[in-house]
Structures are given as C-alpha cells and as structure tokens.
Short mmCIF file of C-alpha atoms in Angstrom, two decimals:
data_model
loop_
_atom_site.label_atom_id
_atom_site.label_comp_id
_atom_site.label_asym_id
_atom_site.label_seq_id
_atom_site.Cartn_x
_atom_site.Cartn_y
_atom_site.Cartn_z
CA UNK C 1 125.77 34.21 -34.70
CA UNK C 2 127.98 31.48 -33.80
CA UNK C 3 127.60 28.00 -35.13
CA UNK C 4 129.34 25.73 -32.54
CA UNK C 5 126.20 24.92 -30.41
CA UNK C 6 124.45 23.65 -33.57
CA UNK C 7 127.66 21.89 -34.63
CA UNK C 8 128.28 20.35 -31.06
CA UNK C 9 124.38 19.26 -30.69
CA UNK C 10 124.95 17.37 -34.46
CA UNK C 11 128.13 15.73 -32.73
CA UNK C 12 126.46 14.46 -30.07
CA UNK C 13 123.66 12.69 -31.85
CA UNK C 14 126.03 11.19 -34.11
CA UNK C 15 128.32 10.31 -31.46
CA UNK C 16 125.14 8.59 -30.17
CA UNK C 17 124.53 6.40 -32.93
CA UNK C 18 121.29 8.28 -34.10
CA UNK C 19 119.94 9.80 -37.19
CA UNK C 20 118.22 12.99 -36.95
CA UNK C 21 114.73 11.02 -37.45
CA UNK C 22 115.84 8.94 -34.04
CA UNK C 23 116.58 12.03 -31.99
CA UNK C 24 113.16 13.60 -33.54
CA UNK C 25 111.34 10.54 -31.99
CA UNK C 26 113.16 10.27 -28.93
CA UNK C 27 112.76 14.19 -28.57
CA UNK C 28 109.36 14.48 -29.75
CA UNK C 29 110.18 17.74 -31.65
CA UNK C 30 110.04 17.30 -35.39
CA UNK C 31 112.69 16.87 -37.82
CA UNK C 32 112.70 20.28 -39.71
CA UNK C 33 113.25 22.19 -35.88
CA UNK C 34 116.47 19.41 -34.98
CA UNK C 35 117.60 20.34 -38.70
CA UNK C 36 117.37 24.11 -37.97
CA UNK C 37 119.13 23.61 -34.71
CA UNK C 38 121.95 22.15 -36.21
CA UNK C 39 122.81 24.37 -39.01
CA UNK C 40 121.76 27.38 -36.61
CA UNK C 41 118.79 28.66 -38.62
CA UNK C 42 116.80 28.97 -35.64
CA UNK C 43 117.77 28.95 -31.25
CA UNK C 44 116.29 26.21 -29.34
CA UNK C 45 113.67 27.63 -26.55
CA UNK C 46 114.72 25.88 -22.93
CA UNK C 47 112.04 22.77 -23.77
CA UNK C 48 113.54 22.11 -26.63
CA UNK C 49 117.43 22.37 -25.20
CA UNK C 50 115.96 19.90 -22.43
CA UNK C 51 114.15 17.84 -24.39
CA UNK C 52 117.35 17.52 -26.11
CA UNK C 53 119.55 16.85 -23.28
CA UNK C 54 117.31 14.13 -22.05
CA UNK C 55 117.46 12.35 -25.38
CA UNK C 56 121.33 12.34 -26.16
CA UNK C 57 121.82 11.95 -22.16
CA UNK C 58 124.03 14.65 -22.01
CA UNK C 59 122.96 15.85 -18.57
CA UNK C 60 122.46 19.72 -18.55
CA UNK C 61 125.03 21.30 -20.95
CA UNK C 62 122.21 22.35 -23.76
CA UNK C 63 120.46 23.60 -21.26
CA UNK C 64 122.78 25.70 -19.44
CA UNK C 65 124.63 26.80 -22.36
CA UNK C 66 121.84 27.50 -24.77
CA UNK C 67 123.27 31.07 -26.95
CA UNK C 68 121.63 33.89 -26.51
CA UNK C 69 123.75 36.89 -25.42
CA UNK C 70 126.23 37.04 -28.45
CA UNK C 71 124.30 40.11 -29.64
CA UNK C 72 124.89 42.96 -26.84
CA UNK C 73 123.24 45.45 -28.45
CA UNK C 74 120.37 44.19 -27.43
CA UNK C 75 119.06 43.36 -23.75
CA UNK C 76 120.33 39.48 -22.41
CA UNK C 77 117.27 38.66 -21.96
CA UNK C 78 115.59 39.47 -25.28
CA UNK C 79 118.63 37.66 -27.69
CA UNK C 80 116.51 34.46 -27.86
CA UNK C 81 113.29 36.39 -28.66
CA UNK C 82 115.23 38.00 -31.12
CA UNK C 83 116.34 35.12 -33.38
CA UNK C 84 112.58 33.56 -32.53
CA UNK C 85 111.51 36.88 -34.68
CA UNK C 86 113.33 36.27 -37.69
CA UNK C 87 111.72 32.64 -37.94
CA UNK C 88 107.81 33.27 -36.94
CA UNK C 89 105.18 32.74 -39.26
CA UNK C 90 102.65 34.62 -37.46
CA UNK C 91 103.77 37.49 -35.10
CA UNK C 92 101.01 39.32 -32.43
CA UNK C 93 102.29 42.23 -30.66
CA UNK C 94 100.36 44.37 -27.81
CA UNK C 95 101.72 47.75 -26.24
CA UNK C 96 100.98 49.48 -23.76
CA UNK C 97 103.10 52.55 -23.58
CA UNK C 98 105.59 52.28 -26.58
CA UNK C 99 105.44 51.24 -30.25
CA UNK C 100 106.71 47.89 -30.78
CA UNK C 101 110.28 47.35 -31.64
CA UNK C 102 109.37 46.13 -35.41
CA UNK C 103 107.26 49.02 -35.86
CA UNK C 104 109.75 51.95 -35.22
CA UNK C 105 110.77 54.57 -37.09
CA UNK C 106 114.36 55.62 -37.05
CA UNK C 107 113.50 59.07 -35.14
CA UNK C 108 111.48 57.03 -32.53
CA UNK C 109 113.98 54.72 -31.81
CA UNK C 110 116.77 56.83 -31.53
CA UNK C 111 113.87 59.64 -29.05
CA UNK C 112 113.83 56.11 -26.93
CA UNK C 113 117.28 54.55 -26.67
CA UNK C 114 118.14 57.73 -26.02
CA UNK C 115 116.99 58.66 -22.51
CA UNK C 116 118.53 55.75 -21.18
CA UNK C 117 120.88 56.65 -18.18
CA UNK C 118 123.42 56.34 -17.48
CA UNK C 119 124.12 58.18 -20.80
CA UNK C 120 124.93 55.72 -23.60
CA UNK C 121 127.87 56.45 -25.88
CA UNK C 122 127.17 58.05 -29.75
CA UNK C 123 129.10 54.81 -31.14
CA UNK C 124 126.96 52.42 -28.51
CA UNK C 125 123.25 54.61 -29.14
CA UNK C 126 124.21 54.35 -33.03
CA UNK C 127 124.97 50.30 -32.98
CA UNK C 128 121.68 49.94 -30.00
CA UNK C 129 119.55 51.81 -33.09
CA UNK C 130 120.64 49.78 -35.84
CA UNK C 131 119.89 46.67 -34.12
CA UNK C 132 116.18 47.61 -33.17
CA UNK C 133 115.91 48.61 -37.11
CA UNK C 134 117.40 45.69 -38.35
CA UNK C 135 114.29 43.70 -36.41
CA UNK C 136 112.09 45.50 -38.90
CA UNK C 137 113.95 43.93 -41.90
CA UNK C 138 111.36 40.74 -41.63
CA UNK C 139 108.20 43.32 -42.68
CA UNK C 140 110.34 43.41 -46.29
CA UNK C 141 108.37 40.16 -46.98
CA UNK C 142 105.54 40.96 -48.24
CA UNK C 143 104.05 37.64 -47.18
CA UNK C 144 105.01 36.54 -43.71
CA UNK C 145 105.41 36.91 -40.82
CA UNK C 146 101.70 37.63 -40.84
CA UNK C 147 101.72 40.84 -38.34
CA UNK C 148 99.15 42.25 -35.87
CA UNK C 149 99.34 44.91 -34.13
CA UNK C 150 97.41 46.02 -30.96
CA UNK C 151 98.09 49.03 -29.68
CA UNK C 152 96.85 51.17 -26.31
CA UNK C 153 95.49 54.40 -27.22
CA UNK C 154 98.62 55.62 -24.89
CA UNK C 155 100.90 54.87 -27.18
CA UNK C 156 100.40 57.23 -29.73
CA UNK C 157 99.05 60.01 -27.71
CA UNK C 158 102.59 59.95 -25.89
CA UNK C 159 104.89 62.75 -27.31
CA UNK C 160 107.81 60.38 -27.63
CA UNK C 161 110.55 62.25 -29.12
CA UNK C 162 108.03 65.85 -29.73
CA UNK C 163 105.44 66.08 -32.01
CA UNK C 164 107.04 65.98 -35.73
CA UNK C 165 108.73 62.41 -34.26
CA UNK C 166 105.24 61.39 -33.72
CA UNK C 167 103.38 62.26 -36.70
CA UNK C 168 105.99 60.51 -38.69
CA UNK C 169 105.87 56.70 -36.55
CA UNK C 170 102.33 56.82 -36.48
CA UNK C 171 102.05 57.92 -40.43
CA UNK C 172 104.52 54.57 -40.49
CA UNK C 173 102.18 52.82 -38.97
CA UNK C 174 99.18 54.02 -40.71
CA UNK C 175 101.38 53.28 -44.42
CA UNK C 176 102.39 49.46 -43.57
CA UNK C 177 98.79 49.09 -42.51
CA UNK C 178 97.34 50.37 -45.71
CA UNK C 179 99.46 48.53 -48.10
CA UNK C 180 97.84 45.51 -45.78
CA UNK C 181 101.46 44.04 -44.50
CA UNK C 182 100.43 44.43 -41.45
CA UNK C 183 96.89 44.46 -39.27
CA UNK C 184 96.80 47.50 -36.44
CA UNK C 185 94.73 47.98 -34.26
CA UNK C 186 93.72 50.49 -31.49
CA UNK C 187 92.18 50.11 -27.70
CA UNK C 188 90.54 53.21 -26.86
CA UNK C 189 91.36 55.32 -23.30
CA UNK C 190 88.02 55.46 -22.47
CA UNK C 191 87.71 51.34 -22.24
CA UNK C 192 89.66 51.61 -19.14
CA UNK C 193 91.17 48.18 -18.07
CA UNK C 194 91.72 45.05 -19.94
CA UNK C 195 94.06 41.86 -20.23
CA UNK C 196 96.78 43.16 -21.53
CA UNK C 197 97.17 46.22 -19.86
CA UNK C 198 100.03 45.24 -17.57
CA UNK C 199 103.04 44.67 -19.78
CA UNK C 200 103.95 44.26 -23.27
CA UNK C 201 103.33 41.05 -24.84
CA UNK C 202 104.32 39.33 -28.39
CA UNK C 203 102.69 35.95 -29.05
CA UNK C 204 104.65 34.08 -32.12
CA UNK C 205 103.83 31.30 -33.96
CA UNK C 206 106.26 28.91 -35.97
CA UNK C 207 105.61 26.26 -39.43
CA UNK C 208 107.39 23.77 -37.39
CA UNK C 209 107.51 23.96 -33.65
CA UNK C 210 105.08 24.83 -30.94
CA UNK C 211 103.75 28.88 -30.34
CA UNK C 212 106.17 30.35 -27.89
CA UNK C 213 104.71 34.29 -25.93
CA UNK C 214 107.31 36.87 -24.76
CA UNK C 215 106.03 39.38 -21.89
CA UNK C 216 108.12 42.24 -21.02
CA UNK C 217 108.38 45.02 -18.23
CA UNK C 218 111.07 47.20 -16.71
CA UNK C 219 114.46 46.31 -18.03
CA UNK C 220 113.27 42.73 -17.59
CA UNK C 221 111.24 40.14 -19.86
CA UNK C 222 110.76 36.41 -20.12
CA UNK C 223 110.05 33.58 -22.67
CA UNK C 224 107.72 31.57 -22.41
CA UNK C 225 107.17 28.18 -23.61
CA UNK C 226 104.69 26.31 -21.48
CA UNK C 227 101.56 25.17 -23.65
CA UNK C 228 99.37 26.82 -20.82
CA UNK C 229 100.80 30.11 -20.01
CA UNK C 230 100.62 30.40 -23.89
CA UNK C 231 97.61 29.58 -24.34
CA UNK C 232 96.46 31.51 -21.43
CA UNK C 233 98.53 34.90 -23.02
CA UNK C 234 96.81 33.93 -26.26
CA UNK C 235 93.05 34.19 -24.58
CA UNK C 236 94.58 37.25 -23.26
CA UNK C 237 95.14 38.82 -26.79
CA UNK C 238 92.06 37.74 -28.48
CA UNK C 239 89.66 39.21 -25.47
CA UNK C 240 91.86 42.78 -25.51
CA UNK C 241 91.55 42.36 -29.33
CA UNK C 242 87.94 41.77 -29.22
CA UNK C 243 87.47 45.45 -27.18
CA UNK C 244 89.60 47.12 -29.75
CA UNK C 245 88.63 49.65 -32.87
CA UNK C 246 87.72 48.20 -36.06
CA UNK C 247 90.45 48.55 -38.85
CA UNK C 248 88.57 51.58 -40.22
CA UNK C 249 88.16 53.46 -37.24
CA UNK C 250 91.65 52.39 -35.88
CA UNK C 251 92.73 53.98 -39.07
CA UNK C 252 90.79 56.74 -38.75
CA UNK C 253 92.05 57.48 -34.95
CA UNK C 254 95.41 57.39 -35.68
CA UNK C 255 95.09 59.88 -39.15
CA UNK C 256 93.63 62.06 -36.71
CA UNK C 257 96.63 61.57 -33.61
CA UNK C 258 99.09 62.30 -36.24
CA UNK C 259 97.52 65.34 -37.71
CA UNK C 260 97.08 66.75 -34.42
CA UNK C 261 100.93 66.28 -33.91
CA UNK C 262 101.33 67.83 -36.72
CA UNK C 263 99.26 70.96 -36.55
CA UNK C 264 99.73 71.44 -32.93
CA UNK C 265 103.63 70.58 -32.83
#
C-alpha cells in the first residue's frame, strides 16, 4: 500500500510548524495513531482524516482523498476495513448466512467467490481467493487479535460448496476453537429473531484509537465510527451473544453439523 498520504499528512504538519505532540493535541487523537498514520502502519477512519484536516487547516483533501481502493481484489468499500483488521486488538464477528472472511477455508472461499456473476476470470477468482486468505494470516498470532466468533445456526447448516466443503470449514472452525485462538459461538434456529439477525457485523477494537463497527449487506457495507452507533452495535452483540450456546454445546453442535456432512454427503 502506498505511502504518499502518510508522507504528505507528515509534510503538512511540519509545514505547519508543529510536532507530532501539537497536532495530537490540536487533533485530540493520540500520538501513537498520528505516528501510524504517517509511516502508513494503519488508514485513518473519516474522524480521524477530519479531525486532521481541521487541525493543519487544510480544508477537505484528507478527507476526500483518504486510500482505500488500492487493493481491487477486494470490494471498494471494504479496503479500509481491511487494513483496520490487520491492526485490531480485539476482533467480534457475527454472521448470519456465511462464515466470516477470517474464518474460511480455501474450498469455502473459492465455493463463494465463485458464483459471482457475471463470471469472474480463473486469474481474477485465483487473486479474489488469495486476498480473502491472506485476511486469515492475523489468526497466526497466537495472542491477538483476541477473536470471537458468533455464528447463526444458518451458517453451517448451508451446503456452501456440497457437503465434503462443509465438513472441512466447520472442522476449521471447530480446530482454531479448540486450540483456544479463537472463541465461537452458535445461535440456535429455534431462537428465532434477535439483534443481529439483519446483516453481518464485525465490531473491532484498537490499543490506541477509539472501537470502530463494520455492518455489511448486499454488495454494500459501511464503517462506522460514531461513539453511539458503536456502542449501540456493541449492545447489539453482547444481547445476541447472551442468547447463544455455551462453548461446550456450540462445540458440540457443530461436531455434530460436520459429521452429518460427512456421513450424509
């Protein structure tokens, strides 16, 4: 990913006569995040870009061109959730109909990039693949991002890609919760509605800047940054969480999904 906003934004503050502790304070964002900025370790969210326009009076041009389509193998409008990923400390993830990006298996991935239409090319379904897998690089930590997974019953009971395709994502799933990287979870069919039911939904959390959530639906999704509509996806998440299986039994439901893949498939 391209340096030259970070490089521009440090240009600008120096142009302005200020240290990075004097844009901190006039931005009210905290040294570490301007740092990361600058030497591109992390994208600004639109706050921050305005925050920082404000500061170094530079009208709208952080705003407006704040990166995030350099990567077109994946959608426009998930390239900022995308870097976001790589630098969370604590990731929460909810789906209703498909296993998270993170989570997928090779086989899965490829079963859903490839019913896209109009038909995608080999060469474009091959480089669309690798970038979903490459998301699940940051579960090679063994520590963090601390990972939670909620998933609708729906999800696994949905043949995506046949039955052996199946067995094998949700055994995935089933592994990296075992070895305790990650924390799944399932909400039963038979609880009908709840919270979270209407889209998919990651909630992030950072060491050094605010939570940000990230809702998604068809062949759209959004960012958000507002300290309310967070908050107010977080509530979301705990009460759907709350009406989930235990660990044990979430364990136990999905040993039993992917057997029944396998015997039946």
């Amino acid at each position: 990913m391209s340096n030259t906003y970070g490089k521009w934004l440090k240009a600008q503050r120096e142009a302005a006569g200020l240290t990075q502790q004097q844009l901190v304070d006039r931005a009210l964002m905290t040294r570490s995040h301007i740092s990361h900025i600058e030497a591109w370790r992390r994208m600004p969210s639109e706050e921050d870009a305005r925050r920082l326009d404000m500061a170094l009076g530079t009208g709208d041009v952080l705003t407006t061109f704040r990166p995030g389509t350099e990567n077109d193998a994946v959608a426009d409008y998930f390239a900022p959730v995308q870097h976001l990923e790589q630098q969370a400390s604590v990731i929460r993830e909810f789906a209703p109909s498909l296993v998270p990006g993170i989570l997928q298996t090779e086989a899965y991935a490829r079963a859903v990039i490839g019913r896209s239409f109009p038909s995608m090319s080999p060469t474009e379904r091959d480089r669309v693949v690798v970038a979903r897998l490459k998301r699940a690089e940051i579960l090679k930590n063994p520590v963090t991002p601390v990972v939670w997974a909620v998933l609708d019953e729906a999800v696994l009971r949905r043949p995506v890609g046949g039955a052996a395709v199946m067995a094998e994502q949700i055994d995935h799933i089933v592994a990296l919760t075992e070895s305790e990287r990650i924390r799944a979870h399932v909400i039963p069919l038979g609880l009908g509605y709840h919270p979270l039911l209407d889209g998919m939904l990651t909630l992030m959390w950072f060491d050094d800047q605010p939570p940000v959530a990230y809702s998604e639906g068809l062949r759209m999704g959004r960012l958000h940054d507002s300290p309310s509509v967070v908050e107010a996806f977080q509530g979301d998440y705990t009460l759907s969480l709350s009406d989930a299986l235990p660990l044990k039994e979430s364990l136990a439901a999905m040993k039993a999904t992917s057997k029944g893949f396998r015997d039946h498939g």
